[in-house]
Coordinates of C-alpha atoms in Angstrom, one line a residue:
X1 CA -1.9 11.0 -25.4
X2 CA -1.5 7.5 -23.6
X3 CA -3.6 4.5 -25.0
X4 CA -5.8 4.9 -21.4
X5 CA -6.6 8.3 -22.2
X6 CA -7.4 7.9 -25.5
X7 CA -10.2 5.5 -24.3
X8 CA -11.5 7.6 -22.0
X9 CA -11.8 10.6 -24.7
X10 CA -13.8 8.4 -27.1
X11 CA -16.0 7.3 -24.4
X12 CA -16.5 10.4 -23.2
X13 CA -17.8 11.5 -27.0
X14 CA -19.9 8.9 -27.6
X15 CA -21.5 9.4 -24.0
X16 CA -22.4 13.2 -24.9
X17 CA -26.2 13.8 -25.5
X18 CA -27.2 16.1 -28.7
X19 CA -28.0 18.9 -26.7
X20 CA -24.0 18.3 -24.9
X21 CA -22.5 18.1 -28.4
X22 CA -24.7 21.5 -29.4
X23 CA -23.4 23.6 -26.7
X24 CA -19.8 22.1 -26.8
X25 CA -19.3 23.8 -30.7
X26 CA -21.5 27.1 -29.0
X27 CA -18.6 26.7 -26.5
X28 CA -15.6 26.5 -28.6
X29 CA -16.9 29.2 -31.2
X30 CA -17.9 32.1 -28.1
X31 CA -15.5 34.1 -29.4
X32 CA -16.5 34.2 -32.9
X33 CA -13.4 32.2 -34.0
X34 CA -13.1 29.8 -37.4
X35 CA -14.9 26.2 -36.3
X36 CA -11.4 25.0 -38.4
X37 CA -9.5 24.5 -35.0
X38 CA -7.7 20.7 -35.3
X39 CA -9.8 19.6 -32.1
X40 CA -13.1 20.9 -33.2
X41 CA -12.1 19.0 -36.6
X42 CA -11.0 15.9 -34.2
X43 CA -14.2 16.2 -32.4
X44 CA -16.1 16.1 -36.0
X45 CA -14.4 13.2 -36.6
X46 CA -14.7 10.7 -33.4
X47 CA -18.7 11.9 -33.4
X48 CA -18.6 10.8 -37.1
X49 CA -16.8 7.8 -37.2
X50 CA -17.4 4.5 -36.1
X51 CA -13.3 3.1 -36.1
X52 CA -11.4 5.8 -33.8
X53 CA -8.0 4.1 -34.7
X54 CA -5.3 6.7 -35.6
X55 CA -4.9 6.3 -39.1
X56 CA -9.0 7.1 -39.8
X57 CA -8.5 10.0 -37.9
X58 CA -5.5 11.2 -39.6
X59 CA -7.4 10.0 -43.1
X60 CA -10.2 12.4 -42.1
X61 CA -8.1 15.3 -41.3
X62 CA -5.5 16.0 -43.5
X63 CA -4.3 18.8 -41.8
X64 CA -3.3 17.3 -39.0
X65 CA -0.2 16.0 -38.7
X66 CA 1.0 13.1 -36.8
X67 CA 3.1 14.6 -34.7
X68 CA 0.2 17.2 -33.3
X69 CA -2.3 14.4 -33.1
X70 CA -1.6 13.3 -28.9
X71 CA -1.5 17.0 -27.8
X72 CA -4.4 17.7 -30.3
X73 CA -6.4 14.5 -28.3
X74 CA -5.6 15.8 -25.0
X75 CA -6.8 19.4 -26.2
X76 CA -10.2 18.0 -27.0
X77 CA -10.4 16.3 -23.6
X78 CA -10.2 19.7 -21.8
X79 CA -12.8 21.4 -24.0
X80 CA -15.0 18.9 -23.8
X81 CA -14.7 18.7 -20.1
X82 CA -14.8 22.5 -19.5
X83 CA -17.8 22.7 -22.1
X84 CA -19.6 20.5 -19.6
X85 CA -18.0 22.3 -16.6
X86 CA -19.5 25.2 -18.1
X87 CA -23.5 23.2 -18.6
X88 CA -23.3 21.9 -14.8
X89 CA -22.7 24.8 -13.0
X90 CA -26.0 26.0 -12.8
X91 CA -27.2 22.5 -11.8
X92 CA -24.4 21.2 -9.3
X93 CA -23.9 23.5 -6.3
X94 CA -20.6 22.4 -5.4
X95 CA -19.0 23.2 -8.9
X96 CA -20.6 26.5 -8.8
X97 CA -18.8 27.0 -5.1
X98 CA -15.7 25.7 -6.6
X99 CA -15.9 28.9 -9.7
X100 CA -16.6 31.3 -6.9
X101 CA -13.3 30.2 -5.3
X102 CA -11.6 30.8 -8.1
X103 CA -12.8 34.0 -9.4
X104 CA -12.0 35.3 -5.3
X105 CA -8.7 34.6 -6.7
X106 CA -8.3 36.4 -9.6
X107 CA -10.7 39.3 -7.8
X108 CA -7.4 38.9 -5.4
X109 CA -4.5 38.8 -7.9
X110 CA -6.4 42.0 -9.2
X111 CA -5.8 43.6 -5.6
X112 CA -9.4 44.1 -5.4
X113 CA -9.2 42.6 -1.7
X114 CA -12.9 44.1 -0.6
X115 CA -14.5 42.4 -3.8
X116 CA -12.5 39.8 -3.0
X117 CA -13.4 39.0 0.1
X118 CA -17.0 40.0 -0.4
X119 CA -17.6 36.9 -2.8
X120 CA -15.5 34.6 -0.1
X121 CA -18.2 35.5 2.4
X122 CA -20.7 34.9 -0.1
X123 CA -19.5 31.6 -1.5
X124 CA -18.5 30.8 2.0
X125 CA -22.1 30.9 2.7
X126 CA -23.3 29.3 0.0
X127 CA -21.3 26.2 1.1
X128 CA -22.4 25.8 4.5
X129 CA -26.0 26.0 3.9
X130 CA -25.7 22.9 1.7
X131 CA -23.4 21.3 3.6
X132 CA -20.0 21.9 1.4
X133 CA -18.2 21.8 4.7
X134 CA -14.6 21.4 3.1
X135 CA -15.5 24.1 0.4
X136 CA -16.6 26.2 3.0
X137 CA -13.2 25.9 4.7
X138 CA -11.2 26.4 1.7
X139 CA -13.3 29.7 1.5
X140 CA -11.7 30.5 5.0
X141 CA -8.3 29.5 4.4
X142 CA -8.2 32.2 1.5
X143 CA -9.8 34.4 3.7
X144 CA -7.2 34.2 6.3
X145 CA -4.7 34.5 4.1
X146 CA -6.0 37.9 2.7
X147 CA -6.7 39.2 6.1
X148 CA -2.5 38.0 6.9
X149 CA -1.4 40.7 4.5
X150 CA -2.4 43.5 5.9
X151 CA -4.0 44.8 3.5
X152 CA -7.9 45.3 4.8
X153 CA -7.4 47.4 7.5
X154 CA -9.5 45.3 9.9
X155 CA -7.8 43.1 12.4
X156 CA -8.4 41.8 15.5
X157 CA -12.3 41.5 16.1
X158 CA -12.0 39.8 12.0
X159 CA -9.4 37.2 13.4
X160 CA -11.1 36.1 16.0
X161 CA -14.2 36.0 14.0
X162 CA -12.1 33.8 11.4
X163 CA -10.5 31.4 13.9
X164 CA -14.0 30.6 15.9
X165 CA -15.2 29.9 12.8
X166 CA -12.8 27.3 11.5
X167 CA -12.1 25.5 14.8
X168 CA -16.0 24.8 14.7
X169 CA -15.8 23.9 10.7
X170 CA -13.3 21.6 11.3
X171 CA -14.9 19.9 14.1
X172 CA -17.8 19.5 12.0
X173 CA -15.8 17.9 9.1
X174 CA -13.6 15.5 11.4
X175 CA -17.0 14.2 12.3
X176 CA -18.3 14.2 8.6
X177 CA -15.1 12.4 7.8
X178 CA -15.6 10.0 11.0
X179 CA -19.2 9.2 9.7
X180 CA -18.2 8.8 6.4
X181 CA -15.0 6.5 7.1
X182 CA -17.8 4.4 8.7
X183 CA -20.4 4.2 6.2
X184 CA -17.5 3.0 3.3
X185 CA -16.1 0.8 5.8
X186 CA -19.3 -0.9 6.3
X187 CA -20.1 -1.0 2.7
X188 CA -16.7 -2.6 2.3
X189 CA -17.4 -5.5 4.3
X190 CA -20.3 -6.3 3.1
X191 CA -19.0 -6.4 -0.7
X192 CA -16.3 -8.9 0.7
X193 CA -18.6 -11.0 3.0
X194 CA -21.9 -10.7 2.1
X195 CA -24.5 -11.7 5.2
X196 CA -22.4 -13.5 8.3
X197 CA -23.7 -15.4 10.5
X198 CA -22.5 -15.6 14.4
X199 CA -19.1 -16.6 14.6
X200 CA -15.8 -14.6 13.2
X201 CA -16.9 -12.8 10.6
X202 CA -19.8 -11.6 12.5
X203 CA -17.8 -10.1 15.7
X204 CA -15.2 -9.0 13.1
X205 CA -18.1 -6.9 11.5
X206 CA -19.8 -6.1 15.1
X207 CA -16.5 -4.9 16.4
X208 CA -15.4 -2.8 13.5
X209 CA -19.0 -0.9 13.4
X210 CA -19.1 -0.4 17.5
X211 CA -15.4 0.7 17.8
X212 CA -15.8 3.3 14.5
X213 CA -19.1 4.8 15.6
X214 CA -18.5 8.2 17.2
X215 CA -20.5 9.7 19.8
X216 CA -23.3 11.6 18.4
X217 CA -26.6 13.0 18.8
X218 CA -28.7 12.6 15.5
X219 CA -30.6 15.9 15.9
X220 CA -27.1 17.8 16.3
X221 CA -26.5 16.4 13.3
X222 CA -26.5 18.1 9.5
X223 CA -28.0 16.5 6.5
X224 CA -24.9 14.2 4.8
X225 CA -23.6 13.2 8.4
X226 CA -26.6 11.7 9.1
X227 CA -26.6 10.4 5.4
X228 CA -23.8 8.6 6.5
X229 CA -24.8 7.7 10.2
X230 CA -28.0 5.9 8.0
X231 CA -26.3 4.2 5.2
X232 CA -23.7 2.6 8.0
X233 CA -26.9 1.4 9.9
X234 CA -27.9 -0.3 6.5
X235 CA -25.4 -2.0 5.5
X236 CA -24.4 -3.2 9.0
X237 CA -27.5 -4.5 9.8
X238 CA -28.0 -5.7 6.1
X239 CA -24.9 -7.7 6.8
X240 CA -25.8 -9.6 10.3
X241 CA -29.6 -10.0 8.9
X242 CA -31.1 -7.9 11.2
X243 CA -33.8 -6.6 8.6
X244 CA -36.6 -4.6 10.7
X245 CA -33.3 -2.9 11.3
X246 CA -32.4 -2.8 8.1
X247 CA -35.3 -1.3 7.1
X248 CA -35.7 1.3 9.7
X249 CA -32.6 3.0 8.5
X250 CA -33.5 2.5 4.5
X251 CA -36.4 4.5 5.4
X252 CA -34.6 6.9 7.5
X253 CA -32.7 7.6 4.8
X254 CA -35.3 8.3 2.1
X255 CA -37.3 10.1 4.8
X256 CA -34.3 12.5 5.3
X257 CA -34.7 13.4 1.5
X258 CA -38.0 14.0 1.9
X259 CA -36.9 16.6 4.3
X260 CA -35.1 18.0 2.3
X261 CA -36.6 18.1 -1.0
X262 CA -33.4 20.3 -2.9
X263 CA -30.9 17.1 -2.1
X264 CA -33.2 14.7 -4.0
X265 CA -32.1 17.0 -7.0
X266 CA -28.5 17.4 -6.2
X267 CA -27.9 14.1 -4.6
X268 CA -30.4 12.3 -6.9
X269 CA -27.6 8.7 -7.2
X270 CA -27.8 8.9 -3.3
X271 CA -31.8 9.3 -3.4
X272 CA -32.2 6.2 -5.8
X273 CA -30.0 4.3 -3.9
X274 CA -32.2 4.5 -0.5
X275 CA -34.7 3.8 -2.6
X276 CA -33.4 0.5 -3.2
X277 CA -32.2 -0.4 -0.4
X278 CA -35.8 0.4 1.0
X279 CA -37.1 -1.8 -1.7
X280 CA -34.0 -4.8 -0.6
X281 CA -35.4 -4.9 2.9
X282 CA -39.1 -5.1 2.3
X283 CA -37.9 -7.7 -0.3
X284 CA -35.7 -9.5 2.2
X285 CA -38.9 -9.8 5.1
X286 CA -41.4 -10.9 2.1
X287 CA -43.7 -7.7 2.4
X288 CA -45.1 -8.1 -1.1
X289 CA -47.8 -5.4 -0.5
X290 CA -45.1 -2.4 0.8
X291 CA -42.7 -3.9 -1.9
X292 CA -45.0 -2.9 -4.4
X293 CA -45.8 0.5 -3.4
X294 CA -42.8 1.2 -3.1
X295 CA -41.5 -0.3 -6.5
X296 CA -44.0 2.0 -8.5
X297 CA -42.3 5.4 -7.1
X298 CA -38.6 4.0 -7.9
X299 CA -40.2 3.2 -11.6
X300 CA -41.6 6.5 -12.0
X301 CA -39.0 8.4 -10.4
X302 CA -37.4 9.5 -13.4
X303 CA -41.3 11.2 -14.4
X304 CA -41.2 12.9 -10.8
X305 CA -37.9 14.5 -11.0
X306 CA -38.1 18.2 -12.5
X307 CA -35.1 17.6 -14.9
X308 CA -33.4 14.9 -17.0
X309 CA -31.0 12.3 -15.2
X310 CA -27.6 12.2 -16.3
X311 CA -25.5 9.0 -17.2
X312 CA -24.8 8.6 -13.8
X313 CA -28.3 8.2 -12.2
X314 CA -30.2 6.9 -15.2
X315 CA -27.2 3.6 -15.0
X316 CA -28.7 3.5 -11.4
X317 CA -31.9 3.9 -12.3
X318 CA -32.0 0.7 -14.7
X319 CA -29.6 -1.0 -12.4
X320 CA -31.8 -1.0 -9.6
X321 CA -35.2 -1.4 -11.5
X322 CA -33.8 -4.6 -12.9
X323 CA -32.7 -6.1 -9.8
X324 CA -36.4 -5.2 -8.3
X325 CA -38.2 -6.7 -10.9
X326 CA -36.4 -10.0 -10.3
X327 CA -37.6 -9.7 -6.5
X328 CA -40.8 -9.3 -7.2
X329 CA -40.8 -12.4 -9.8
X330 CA -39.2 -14.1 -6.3
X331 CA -42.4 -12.8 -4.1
X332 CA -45.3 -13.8 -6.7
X333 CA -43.6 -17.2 -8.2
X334 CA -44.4 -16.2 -11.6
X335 CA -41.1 -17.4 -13.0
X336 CA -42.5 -19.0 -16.6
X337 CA -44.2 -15.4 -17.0
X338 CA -40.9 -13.5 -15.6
X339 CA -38.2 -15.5 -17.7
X340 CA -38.8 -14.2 -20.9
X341 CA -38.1 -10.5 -19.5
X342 CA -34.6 -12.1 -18.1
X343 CA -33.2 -12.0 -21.9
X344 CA -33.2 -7.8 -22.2
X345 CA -31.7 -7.9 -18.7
X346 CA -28.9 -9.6 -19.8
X347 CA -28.4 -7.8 -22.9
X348 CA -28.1 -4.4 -20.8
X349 CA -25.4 -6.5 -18.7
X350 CA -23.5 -7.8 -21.6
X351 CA -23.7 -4.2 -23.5
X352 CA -22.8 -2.7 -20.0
X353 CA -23.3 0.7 -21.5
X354 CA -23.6 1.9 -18.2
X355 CA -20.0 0.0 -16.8
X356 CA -21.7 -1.2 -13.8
X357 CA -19.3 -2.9 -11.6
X358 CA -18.3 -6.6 -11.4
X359 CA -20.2 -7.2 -8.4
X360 CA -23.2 -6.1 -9.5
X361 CA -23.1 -8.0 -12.7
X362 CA -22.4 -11.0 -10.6
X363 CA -25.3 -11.0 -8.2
X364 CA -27.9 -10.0 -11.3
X365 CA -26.7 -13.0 -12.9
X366 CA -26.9 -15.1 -9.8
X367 CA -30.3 -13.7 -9.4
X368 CA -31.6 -14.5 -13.1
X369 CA -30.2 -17.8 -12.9
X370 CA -31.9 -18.7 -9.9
X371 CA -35.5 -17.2 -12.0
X372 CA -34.3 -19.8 -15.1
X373 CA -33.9 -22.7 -12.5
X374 CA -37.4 -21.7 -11.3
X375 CA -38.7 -21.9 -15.0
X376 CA -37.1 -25.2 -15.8
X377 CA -34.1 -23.6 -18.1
X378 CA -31.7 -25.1 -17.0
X379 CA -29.1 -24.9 -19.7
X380 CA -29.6 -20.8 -19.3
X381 CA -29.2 -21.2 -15.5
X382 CA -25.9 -23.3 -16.1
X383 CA -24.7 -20.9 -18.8
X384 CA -24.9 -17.7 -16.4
X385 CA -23.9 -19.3 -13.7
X386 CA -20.7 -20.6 -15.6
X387 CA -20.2 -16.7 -15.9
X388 CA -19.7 -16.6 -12.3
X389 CA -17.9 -19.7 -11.5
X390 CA -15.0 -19.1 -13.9
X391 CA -14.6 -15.8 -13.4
X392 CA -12.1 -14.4 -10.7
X393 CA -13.5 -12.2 -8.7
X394 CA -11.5 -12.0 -5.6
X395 CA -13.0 -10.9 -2.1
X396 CA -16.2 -9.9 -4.0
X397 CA -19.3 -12.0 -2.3
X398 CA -17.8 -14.9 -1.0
X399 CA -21.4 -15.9 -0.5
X400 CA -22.7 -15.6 -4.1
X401 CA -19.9 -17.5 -5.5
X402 CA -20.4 -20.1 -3.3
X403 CA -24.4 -20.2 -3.9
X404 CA -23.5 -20.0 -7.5
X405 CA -21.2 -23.2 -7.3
X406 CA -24.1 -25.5 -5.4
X407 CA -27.1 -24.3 -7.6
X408 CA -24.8 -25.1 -10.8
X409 CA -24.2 -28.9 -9.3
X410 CA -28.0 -28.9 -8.4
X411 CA -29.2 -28.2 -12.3
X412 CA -26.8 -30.7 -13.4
X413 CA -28.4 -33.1 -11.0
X414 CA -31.5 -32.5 -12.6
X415 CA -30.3 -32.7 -16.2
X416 CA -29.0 -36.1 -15.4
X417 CA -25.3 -35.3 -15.8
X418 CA -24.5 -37.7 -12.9
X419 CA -20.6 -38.1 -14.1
X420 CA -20.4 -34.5 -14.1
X421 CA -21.3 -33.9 -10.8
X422 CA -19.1 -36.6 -9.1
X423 CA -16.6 -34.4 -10.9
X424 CA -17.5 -31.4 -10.2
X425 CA -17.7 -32.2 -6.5
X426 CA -14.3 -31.7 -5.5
X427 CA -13.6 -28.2 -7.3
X428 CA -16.8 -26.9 -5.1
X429 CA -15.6 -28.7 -1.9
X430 CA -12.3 -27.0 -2.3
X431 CA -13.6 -23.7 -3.0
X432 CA -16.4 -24.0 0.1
X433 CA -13.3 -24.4 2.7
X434 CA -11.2 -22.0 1.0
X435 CA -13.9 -19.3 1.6
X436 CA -15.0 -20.4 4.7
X437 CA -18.7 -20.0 4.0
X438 CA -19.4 -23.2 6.1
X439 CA -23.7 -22.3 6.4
X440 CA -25.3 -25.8 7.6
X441 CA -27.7 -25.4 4.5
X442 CA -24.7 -25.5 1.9
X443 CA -23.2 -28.5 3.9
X444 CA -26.6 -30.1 3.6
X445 CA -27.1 -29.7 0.4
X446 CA -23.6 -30.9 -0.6
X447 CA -23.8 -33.8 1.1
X448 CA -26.5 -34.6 -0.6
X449 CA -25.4 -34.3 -4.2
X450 CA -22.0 -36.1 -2.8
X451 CA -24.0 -39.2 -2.2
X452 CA -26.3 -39.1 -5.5
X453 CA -24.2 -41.2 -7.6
X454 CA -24.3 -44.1 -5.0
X455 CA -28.3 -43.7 -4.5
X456 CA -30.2 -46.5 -5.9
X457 CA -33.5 -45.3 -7.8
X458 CA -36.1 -46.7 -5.5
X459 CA -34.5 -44.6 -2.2
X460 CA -34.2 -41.2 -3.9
X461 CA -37.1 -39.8 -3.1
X462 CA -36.6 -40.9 0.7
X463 CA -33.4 -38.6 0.1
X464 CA -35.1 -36.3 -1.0
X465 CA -37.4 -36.0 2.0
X466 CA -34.6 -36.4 5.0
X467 CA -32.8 -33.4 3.0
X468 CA -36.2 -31.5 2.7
X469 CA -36.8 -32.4 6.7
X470 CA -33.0 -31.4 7.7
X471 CA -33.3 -28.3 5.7
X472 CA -36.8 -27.2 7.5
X473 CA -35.7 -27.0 10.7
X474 CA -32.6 -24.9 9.7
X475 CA -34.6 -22.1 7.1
X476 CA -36.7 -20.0 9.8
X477 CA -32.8 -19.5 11.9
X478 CA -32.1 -15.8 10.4
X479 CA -28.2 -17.1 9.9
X480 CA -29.1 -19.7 8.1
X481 CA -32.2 -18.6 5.9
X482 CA -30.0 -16.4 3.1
X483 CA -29.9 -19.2 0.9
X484 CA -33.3 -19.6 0.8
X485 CA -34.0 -16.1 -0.3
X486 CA -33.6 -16.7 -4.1
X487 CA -32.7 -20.7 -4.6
X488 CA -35.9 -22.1 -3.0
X489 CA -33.8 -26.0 -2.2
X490 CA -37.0 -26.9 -0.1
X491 CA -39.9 -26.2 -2.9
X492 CA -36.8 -27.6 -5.5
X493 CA -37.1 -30.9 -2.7
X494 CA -41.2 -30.7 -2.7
X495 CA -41.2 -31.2 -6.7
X496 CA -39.0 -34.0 -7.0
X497 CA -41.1 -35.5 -3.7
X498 CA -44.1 -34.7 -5.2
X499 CA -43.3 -35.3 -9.4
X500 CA -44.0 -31.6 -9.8
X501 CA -42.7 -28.3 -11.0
X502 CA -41.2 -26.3 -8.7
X503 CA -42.8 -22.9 -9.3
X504 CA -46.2 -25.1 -8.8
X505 CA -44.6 -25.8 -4.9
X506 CA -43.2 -22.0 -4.4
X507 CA -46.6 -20.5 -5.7
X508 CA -48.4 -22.9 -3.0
X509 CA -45.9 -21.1 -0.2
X510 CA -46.7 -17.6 -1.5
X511 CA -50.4 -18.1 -1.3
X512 CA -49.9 -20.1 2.4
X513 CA -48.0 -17.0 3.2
X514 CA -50.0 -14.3 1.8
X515 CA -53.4 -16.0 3.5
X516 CA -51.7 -15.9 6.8
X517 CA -50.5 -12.2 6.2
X518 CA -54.3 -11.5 5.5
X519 CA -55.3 -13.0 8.6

């Protein structure tokens, strides 16, 4: 068994619940058979063991002989994964579909053709009523191919049935596919840009979305096509910063769950992520009060659901009620109450039990950092953001990087390491034209830390206020106001203008905020 492989079987043992490992030995002994099979005594073993290197294993199992050990390893692999099979069909629809199918063709092989064909129209279905489009059309495929050999006795008025049938199936899936091309298209773009303002990337965007949107009605439409019509709505208009928009279709898409209450079981990963994205736009327009609300049912979702999560959605579930409880430290300002809280965060990104993806890791670190900055640590602001900065992430979030680059000069700055940002200068101004994230705020705020060294003491703080004044009349421009969202540069401005802290100046703009709300 290749290296890879290996890996993935000792991950996928020390990812199985008790209950999993429980039914995976029922499993293996159903037939009354020994429990002395080598993988059973394999599986013993890698549950057991803390070192999974081949010579433990082969320590711990005498029996087994070198030679045996890679086909023994690959073994396990397949029990395991049919042992789970076995658990999931009775909770995921499509797998259940998918063992229909295949008993039809056994029932077949058998030349029981009726039976046969009796569970095809039944799985067939099955599939269609939850929107298994493609399993559906398998289902017909084998259907027609029964019918082809003659062997039913029923012809014409059954052909015509079957062609009508697939013409409008496929139809249906080439717009499923057309809708879903779209929705990972859009997503795409937006893990490579980020929010664009006007100018290339934005038509680029624009373009794409108008020319790849197909003509449709939403009311023709079935439950994952307009999934997808939604989620392309999202993250286009999440990208160009059109967030009432953006909104609208986060809540469309929760709302379509709600609608169908059975998907938020069987598509939970899909459900939690409308949830956030709900959650991102209410963050993004400041609406502490909804953001709340709606915060409480993503934190007791887990209570609401009538069954345990798996791996899978509980990975999402902490994923996303991390990154909201660092928005809502952003709305209220409480950043010396919220720091502390920062530490387990970034223990669950460093144990990355769940493997979440480099992207994600990078914007919860930017997003912590930007907390520490607001709580005056600025050697654990410098130290996460270093984990960005000298990392490669190519074409992920041009934006972040480059927000990460600026706010790392900035906490220098404050620190006093004046030599180290002349230095470090150039390396940002390089990277800022190689990406071509050319916002006016970032160019402000470079030019400012470019001059620094060359500012006598008695004119910083008139700096600081023509920065402040240049960067006022460019945050309420909704191309302009993304930097803004989690590094506050104007309240950073109003403490070193005013020789105070700077959550003291962002909890003074929450309050003038909330007051005017209220009014």
């Amino acid at each position: 068994m290749p290296k890879q492989s290996t890996e993935y079987l000792i991950q996928l043992v020390s990812n199985l619940t008790s209950a999993e490992k429980r039914n995976f030995r029922l499993f293996v002994n159903r037939n009354n058979s020994k429990s002395d099979k080598l993988f059973v005594q394999l599986f013993d073993a890698l549950d057991k063991s803390k070192k999974h290197d081949d010579q433990t294993i082969l320590a711990k199992i005498p029996t087994l002989k070198p030679i045996q050990l890679s086909n023994v390893k690959a073994n396990l692999y397949r029990q395991l994964l049919s042992s789970l099979r076995h658990i999931e069909r009775n909770n995921q629809i499509d797998i259940a579909v998918r063992e229909n199918l295949d008993y039809s063709k056994i029932l077949y092989s058998k030349g029981l053709y009726k039976a046969s064909l009796a569970l095809l129209d039944k799985t067939k279905k099955q599939a269609r009523q939850n929107g298994l489009h493609s399993s559906a059309l398998v289902a017909l495929e084998f259907e027609k191919y029964i019918e082809s050999q003659y062997v039913t006795g029923s012809m014409y008025p059954k052909a015509k049935q079957i062609t009508d049938e697939t013409d409008e199936l496929i139809s249906r899936l080439d717009l499923t596919n057309d809708l879903s091309n779209l929705s990972i298209s859009m997503y795409a773009l937006y893990l490579q840009y980020g929010h664009v303002k006007r100018g290339e990337n934005y038509d680029k965007v624009t373009n794409i979305f108008k020319d790849s949107m197909p003509p449709v009605e939403v009311y023709d439409l079935d439950f994952y096509q307009k999934l997808y019509l939604f989620q392309s709505y999202v993250w286009y208009n999440f990208m160009i910063q059109d967030f009432p928009n953006n909104y609208r279709y986060a809540q469309k898409w929760v709302d379509l769950f709600r609608e169908h209450p059975e998907k938020i079981t069987s598509d939970t990963a899909f459900y939690i992520k409308g949830l956030h994205n709900v959650l991102s736009a209410l963050f993004m327009a400041g609406r502490y009060d909804r953001f709340t609300q709606n915060l409480e049912l993503l934190n007791n979702f887990s209570f609401d659901l009538n069954r345990a999560l798996t791996k899978n959605e509980e990975g999402q579930l902490t994923l996303y009620q991390s990154i909201h409880a660092i928005h809502l430290i952003f709305l209220t300002g409480l950043y010396d109450e919220g720091a502390p809280n920062m530490l387990q965060i970034e223990k669950l990104i460093e144990q990355n039990k769940y493997e979440w993806d480099l992207h994600k890791i990078m914007v919860i670190r930017y997003k912590i950092a930007c907390i520490y900055f607001g709580a005056n640590k600025l050697d654990r602001a410098i130290n996460l953001l270093n984990k960005i900065t000298t990392y490669s992430y190519t074409e992920i979030r041009e934006d972040i990087q480059c927000y990460s680059r600026i706010l790392s000069l900035v906490c220098h700055f404050d620190l006093g390491n004046e030599i180290l940002v002349s230095y470090q200068v150039k390396s940002v101004y390089r990277f800022l034209l190689k990406t071509e994230q050319q916002q006016e705020v970032l160019k402000e705020i470079f030019k400012f830390l470019r001059k620094t060294p060359n500012i006598l003491p008695s004119e910083i703080n008139g700096e600081f206020k023509k920065l402040r004044d240049r960067l006022l009349k460019l945050q309420d421009d909704p191309f302009e106001r993304r930097p803004f969202l989690y590094f506050d540069i104007i309240s950073w401005l109003e403490s070193k203008i005013n020789n105070s802290r700077i959550q003291t100046e962002i909890k003074k703009k929450i309050q003038i905020k909330s007051n005017a709300l209220a009014r």
